[in-house]
PDB file of C-alpha atoms in Angstrom:
ATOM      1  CA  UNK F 620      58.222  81.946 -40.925  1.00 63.00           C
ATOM      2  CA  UNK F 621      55.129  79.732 -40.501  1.00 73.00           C
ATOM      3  CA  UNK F 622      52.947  81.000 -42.471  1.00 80.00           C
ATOM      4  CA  UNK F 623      53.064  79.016 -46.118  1.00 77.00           C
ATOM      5  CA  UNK F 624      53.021  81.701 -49.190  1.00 82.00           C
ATOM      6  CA  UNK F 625      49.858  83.105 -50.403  1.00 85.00           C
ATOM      7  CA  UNK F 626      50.110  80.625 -53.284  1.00 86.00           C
ATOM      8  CA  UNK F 627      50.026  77.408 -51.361  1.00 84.00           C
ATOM      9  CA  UNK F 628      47.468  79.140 -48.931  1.00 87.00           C
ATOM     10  CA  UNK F 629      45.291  79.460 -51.924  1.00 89.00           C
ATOM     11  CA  UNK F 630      45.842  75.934 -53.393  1.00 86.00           C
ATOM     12  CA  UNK F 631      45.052  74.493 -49.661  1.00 86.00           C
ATOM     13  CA  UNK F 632      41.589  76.720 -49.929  1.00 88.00           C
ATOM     14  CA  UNK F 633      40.626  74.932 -52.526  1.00 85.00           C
ATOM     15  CA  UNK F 634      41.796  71.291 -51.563  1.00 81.00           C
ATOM     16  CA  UNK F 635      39.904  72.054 -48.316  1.00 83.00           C
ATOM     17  CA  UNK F 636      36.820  73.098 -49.841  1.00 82.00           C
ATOM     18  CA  UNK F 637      36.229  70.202 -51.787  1.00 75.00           C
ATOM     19  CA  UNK F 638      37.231  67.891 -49.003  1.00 74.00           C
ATOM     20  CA  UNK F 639      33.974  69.651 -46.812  1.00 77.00           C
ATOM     21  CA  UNK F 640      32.033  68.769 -49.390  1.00 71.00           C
ATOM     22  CA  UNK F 641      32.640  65.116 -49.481  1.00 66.00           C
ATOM     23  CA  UNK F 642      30.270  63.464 -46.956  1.00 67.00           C
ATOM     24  CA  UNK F 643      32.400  61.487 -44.472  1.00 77.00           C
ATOM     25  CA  UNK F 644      31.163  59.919 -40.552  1.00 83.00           C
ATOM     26  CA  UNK F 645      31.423  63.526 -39.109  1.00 85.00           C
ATOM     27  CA  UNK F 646      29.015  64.986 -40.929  1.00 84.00           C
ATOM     28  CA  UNK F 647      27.073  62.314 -40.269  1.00 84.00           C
ATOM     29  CA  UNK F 648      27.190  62.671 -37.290  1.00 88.00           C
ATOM     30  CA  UNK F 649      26.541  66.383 -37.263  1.00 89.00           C
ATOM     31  CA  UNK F 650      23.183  66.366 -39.258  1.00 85.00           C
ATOM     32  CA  UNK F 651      22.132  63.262 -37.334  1.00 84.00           C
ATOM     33  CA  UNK F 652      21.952  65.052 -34.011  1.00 87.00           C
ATOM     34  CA  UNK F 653      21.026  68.430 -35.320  1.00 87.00           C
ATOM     35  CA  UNK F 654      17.976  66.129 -36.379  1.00 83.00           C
ATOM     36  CA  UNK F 655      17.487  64.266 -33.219  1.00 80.00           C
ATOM     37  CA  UNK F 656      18.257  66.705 -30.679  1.00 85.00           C
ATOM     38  CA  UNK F 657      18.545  70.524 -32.135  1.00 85.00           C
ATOM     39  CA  UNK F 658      21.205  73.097 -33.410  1.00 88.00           C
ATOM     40  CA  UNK F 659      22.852  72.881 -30.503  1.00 92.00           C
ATOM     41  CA  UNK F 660      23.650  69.212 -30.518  1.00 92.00           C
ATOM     42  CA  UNK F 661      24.849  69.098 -34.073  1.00 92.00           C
ATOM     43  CA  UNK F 662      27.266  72.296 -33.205  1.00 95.00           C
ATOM     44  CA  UNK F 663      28.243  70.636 -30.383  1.00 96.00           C
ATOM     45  CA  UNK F 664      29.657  67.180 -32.472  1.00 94.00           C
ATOM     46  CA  UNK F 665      31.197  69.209 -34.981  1.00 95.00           C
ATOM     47  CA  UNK F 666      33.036  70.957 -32.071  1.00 96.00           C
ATOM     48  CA  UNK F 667      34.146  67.817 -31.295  1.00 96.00           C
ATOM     49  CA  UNK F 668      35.474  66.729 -34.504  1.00 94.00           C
ATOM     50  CA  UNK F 669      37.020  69.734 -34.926  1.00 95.00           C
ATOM     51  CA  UNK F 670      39.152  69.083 -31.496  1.00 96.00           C
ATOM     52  CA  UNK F 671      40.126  65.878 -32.659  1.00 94.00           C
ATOM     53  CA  UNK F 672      41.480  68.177 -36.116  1.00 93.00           C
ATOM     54  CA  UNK F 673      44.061  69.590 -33.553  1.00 94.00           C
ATOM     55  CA  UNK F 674      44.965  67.094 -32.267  1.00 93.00           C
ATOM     56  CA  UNK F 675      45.288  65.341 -35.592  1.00 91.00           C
ATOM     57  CA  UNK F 676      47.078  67.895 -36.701  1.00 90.00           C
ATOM     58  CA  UNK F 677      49.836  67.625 -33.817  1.00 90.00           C
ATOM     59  CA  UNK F 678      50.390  63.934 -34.410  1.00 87.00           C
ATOM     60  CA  UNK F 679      51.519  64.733 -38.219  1.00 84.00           C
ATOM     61  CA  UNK F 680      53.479  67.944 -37.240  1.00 82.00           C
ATOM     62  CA  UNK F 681      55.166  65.612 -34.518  1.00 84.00           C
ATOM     63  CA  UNK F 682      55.143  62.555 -36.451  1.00 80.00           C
ATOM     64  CA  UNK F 683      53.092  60.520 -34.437  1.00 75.00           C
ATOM     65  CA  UNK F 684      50.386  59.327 -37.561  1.00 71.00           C
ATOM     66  CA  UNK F 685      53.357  58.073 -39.492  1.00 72.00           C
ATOM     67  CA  UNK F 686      54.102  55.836 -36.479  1.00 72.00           C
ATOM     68  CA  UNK F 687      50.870  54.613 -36.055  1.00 69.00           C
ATOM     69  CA  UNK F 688      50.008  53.978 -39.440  1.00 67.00           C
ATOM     70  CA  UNK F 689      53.761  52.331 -39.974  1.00 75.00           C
ATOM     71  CA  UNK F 690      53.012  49.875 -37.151  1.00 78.00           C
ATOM     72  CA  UNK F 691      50.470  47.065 -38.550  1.00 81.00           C
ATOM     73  CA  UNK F 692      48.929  46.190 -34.972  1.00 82.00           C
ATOM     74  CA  UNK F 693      48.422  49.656 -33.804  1.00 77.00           C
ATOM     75  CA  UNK F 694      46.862  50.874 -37.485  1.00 75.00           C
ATOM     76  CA  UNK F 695      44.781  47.486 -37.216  1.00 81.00           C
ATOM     77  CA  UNK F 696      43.545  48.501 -33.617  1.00 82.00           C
ATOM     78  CA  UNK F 697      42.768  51.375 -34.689  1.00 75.00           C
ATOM     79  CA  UNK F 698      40.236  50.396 -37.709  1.00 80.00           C
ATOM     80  CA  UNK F 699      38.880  48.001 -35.614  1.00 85.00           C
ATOM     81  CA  UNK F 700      38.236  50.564 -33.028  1.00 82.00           C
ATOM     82  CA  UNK F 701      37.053  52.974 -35.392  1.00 74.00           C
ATOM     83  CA  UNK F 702      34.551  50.601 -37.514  1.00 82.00           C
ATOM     84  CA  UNK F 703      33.030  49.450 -34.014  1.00 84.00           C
ATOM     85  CA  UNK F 704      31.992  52.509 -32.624  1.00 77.00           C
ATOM     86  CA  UNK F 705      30.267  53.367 -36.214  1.00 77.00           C
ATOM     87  CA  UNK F 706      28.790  50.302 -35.559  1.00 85.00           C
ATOM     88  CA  UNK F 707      27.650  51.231 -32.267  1.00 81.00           C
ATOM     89  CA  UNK F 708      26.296  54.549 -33.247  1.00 74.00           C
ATOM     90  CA  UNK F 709      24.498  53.000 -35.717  1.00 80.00           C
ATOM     91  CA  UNK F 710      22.708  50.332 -33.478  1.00 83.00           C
ATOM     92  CA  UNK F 711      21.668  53.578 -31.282  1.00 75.00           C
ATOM     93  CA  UNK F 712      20.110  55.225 -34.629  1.00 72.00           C
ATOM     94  CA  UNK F 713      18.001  52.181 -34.849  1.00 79.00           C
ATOM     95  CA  UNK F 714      17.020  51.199 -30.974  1.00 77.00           C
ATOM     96  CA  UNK F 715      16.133  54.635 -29.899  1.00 64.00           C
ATOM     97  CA  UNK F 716      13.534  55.097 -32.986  1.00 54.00           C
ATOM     98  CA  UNK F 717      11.500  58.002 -33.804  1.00 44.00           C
ATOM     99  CA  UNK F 718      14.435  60.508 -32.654  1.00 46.00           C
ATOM    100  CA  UNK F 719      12.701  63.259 -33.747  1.00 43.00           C
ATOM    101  CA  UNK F 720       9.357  63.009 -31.528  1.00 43.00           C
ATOM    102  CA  UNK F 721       9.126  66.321 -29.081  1.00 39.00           C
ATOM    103  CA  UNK F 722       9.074  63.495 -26.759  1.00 42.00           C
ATOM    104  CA  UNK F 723      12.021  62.106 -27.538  1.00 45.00           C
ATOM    105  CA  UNK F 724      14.064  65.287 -28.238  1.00 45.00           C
ATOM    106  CA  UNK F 725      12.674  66.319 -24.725  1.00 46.00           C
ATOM    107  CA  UNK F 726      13.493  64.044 -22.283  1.00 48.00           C
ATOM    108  CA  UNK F 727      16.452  61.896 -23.870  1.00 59.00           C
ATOM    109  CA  UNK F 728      18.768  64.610 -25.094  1.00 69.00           C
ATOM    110  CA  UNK F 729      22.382  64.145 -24.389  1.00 81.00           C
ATOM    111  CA  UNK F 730      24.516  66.961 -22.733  1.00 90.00           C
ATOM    112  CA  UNK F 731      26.900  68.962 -25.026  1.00 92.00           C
ATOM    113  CA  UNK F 732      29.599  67.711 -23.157  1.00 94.00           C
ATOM    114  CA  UNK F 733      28.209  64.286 -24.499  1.00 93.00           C
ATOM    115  CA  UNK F 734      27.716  65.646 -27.984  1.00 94.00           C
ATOM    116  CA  UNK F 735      31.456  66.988 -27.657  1.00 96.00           C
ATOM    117  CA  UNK F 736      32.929  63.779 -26.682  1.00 95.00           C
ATOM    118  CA  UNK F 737      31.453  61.777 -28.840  1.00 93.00           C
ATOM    119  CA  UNK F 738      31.876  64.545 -32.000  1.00 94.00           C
ATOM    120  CA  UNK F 739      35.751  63.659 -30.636  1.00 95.00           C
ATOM    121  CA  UNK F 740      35.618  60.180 -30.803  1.00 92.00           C
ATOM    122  CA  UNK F 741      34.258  59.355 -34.539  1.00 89.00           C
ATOM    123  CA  UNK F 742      37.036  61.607 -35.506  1.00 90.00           C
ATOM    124  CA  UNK F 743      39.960  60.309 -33.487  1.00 90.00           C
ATOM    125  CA  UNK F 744      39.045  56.874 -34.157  1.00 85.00           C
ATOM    126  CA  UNK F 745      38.874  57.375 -37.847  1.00 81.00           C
ATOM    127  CA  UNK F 746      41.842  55.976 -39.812  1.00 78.00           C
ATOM    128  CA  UNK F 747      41.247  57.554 -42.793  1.00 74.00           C
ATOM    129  CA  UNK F 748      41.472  60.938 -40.938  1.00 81.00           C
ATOM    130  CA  UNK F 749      45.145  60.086 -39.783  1.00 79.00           C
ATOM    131  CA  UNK F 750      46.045  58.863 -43.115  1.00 75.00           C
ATOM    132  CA  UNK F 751      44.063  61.728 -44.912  1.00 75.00           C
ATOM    133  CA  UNK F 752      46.152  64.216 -42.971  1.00 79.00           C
ATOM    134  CA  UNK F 753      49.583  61.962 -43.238  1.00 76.00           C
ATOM    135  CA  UNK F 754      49.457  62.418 -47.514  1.00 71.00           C
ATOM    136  CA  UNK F 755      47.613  65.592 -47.632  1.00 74.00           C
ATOM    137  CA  UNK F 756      49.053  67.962 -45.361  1.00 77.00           C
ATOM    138  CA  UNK F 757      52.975  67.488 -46.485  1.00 73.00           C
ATOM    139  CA  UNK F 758      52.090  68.160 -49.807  1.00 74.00           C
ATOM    140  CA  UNK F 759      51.848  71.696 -48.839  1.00 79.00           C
ATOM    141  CA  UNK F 760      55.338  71.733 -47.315  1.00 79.00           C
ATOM    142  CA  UNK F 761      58.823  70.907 -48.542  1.00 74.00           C
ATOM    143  CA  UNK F 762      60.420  68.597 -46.842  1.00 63.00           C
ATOM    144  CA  UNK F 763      64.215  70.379 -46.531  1.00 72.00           C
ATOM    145  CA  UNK F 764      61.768  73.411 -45.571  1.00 74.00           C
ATOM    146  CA  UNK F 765      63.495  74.403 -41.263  1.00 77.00           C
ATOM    147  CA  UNK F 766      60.431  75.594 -39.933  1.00 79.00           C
ATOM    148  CA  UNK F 767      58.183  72.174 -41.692  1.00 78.00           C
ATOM    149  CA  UNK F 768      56.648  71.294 -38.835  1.00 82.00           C
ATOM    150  CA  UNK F 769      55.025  75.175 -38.083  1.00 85.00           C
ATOM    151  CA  UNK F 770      53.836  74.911 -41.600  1.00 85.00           C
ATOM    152  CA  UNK F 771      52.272  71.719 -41.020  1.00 85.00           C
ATOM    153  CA  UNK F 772      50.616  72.823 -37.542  1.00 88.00           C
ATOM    154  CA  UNK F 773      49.473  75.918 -38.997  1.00 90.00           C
ATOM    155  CA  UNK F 774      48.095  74.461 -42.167  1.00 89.00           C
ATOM    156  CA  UNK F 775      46.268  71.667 -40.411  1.00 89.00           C
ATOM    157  CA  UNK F 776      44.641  74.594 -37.620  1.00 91.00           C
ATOM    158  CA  UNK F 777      43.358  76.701 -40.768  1.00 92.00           C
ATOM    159  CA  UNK F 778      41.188  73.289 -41.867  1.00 90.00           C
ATOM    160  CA  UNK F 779      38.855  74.333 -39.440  1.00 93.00           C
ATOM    161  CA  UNK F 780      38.003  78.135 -40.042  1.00 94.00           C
ATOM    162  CA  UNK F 781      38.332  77.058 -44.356  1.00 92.00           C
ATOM    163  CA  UNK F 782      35.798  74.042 -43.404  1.00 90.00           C
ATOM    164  CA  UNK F 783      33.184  75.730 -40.902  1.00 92.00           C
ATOM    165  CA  UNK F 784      31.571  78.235 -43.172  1.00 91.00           C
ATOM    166  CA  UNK F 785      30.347  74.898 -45.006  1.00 87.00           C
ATOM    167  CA  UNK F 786      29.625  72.436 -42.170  1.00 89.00           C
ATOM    168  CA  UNK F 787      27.941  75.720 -40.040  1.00 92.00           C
ATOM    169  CA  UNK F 788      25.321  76.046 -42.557  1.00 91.00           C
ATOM    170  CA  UNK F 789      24.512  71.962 -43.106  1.00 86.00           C
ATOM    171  CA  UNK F 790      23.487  72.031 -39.408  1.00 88.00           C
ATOM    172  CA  UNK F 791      21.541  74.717 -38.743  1.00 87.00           C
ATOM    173  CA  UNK F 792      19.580  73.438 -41.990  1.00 86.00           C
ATOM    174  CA  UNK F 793      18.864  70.041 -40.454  1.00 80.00           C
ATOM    175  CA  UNK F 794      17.784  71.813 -37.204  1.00 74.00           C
ATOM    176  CA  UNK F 795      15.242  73.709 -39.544  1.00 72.00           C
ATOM    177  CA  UNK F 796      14.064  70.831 -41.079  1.00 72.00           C
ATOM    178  CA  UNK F 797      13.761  68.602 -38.225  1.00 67.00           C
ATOM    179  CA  UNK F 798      10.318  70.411 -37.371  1.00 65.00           C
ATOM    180  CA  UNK F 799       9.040  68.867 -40.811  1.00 65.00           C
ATOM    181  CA  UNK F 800      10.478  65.720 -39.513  1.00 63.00           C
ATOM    182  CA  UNK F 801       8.304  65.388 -36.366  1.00 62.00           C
ATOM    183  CA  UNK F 802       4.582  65.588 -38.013  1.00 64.00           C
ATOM    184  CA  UNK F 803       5.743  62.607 -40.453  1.00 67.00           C
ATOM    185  CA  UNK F 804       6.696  59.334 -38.459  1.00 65.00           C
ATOM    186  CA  UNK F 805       7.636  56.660 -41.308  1.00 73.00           C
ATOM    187  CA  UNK F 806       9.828  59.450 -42.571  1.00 69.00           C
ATOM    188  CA  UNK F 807      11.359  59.468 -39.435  1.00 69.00           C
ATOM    189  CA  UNK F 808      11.889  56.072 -38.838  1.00 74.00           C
ATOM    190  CA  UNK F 809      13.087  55.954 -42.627  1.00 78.00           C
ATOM    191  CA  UNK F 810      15.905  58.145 -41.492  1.00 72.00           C
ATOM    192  CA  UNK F 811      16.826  56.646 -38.294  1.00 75.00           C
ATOM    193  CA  UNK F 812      17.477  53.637 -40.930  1.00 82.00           C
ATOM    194  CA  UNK F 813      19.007  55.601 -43.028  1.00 79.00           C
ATOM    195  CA  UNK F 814      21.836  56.884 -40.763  1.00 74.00           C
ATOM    196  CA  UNK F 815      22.568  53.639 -39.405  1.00 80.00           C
ATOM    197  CA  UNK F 816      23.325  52.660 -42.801  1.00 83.00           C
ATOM    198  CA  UNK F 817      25.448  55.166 -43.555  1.00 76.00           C
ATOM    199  CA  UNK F 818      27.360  54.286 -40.798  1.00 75.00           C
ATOM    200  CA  UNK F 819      27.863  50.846 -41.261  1.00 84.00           C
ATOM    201  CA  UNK F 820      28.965  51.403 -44.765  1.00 83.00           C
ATOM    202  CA  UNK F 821      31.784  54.074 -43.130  1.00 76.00           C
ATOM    203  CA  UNK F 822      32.752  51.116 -40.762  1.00 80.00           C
ATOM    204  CA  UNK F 823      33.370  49.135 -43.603  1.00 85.00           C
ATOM    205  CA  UNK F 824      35.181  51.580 -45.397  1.00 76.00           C
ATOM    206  CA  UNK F 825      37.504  51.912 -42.350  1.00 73.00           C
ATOM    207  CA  UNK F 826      38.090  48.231 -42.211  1.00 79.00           C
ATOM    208  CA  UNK F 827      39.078  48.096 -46.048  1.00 78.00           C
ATOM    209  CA  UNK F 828      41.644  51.470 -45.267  1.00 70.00           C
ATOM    210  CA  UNK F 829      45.002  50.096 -46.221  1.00 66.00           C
ATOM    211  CA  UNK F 830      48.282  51.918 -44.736  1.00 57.00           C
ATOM    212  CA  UNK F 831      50.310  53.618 -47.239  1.00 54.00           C
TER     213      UNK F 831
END
């Protein structure tokens, strides 16, 4: 059987809940381009991250993560990959300026499939995800338990729906207020600032994650 009792299904709720809540690069992310570029955007990088939950979520039920993170070059690589494309994203937040003009939003908007790929990549190439899912989801599971690693998978695949009805509602806000956004240019730039700093304090959080 797969499916964890009702009691750890409820404790999980509530773990999962307050993780949503804690601001992390993905959401970010997801109110940044809800800003910039509409709803659909935003939806489009939380899609993303949510695809790189599966697939976060294999690794542990396979044991993958524990490799990675057990191997200091590859759990280096990966911070350092992580941290720079934070970095990145937050030199675009501050070279493309004023990413909420109707100009702007017009003619530079990125595909979905963009949006997608790079809601993906903050999420793959965060550490703290892998290790986050390494300690959290086993607690959930007993180890001498046969069927451990359908537990695991299924546990990690009901993050999402437990997670949405919070994220959901975070983007379609920013979409709303973007229209404020766009008849008040310092505030604007402000934010473009804003986000980029955000970011570069995540990279540096990544860089400081320590394997345990």
């Amino acid at each position: 059987m797969f499916v964890p009792e009702f009691s750890v299904l409820l404790q999980f709720a509530v773990a999962t809940f307050i993780i949503a809540i804690t601001p992390g690069p993905d959401m970010t992310l997801f109110v940044g381009r809800a800003l910039s570029e509409g709803r659909a955007a935003g939806l489009a990088c939380m899609v993303g991250a949510m695809t790189g939950i599966v697939i976060h979520t294999c690794m542990v039920a396979l044991g993958l993560s524990a490799l990675i993170v057990a191997s200091p070059q590859a759990f280096l690589a990966l911070k350092i990959a992580g941290a720079g494309y934070l970095v990145w994203l937050a030199w675009q937040a501050i070279r493309n300026g004023s990413a909420f003009s109707p100009e702007t939003r017009a003619g530079k908007s990125r595909s979905l499939y963009r949006n997608w790929a790079t809601g993906l990549g903050i999420n793959l190439l965060n550490p703290k995800i892998i290790l986050f899912f390494m300690t959290f989801l086993p607690q959930f599971v007993s180890v001498s338990d046969p069927h451990a690693s359908g537990k695991l998978f299924f546990l990690g695949l009901l993050f999402i729906p437990l997670s949405l009805p919070l994220t959901i509602p975070m983007v379609l806000a920013a979409d709303g207020f973007a229209g404020f956004l766009k008849k008040s240019p310092r505030v604007t730039r402000l934010i473009d600032y804003l986000f980029a700093g955000v970011f570069s304090a995540f990279a540096i959080k990544i860089l400081t994650a320590q394997a345990r």
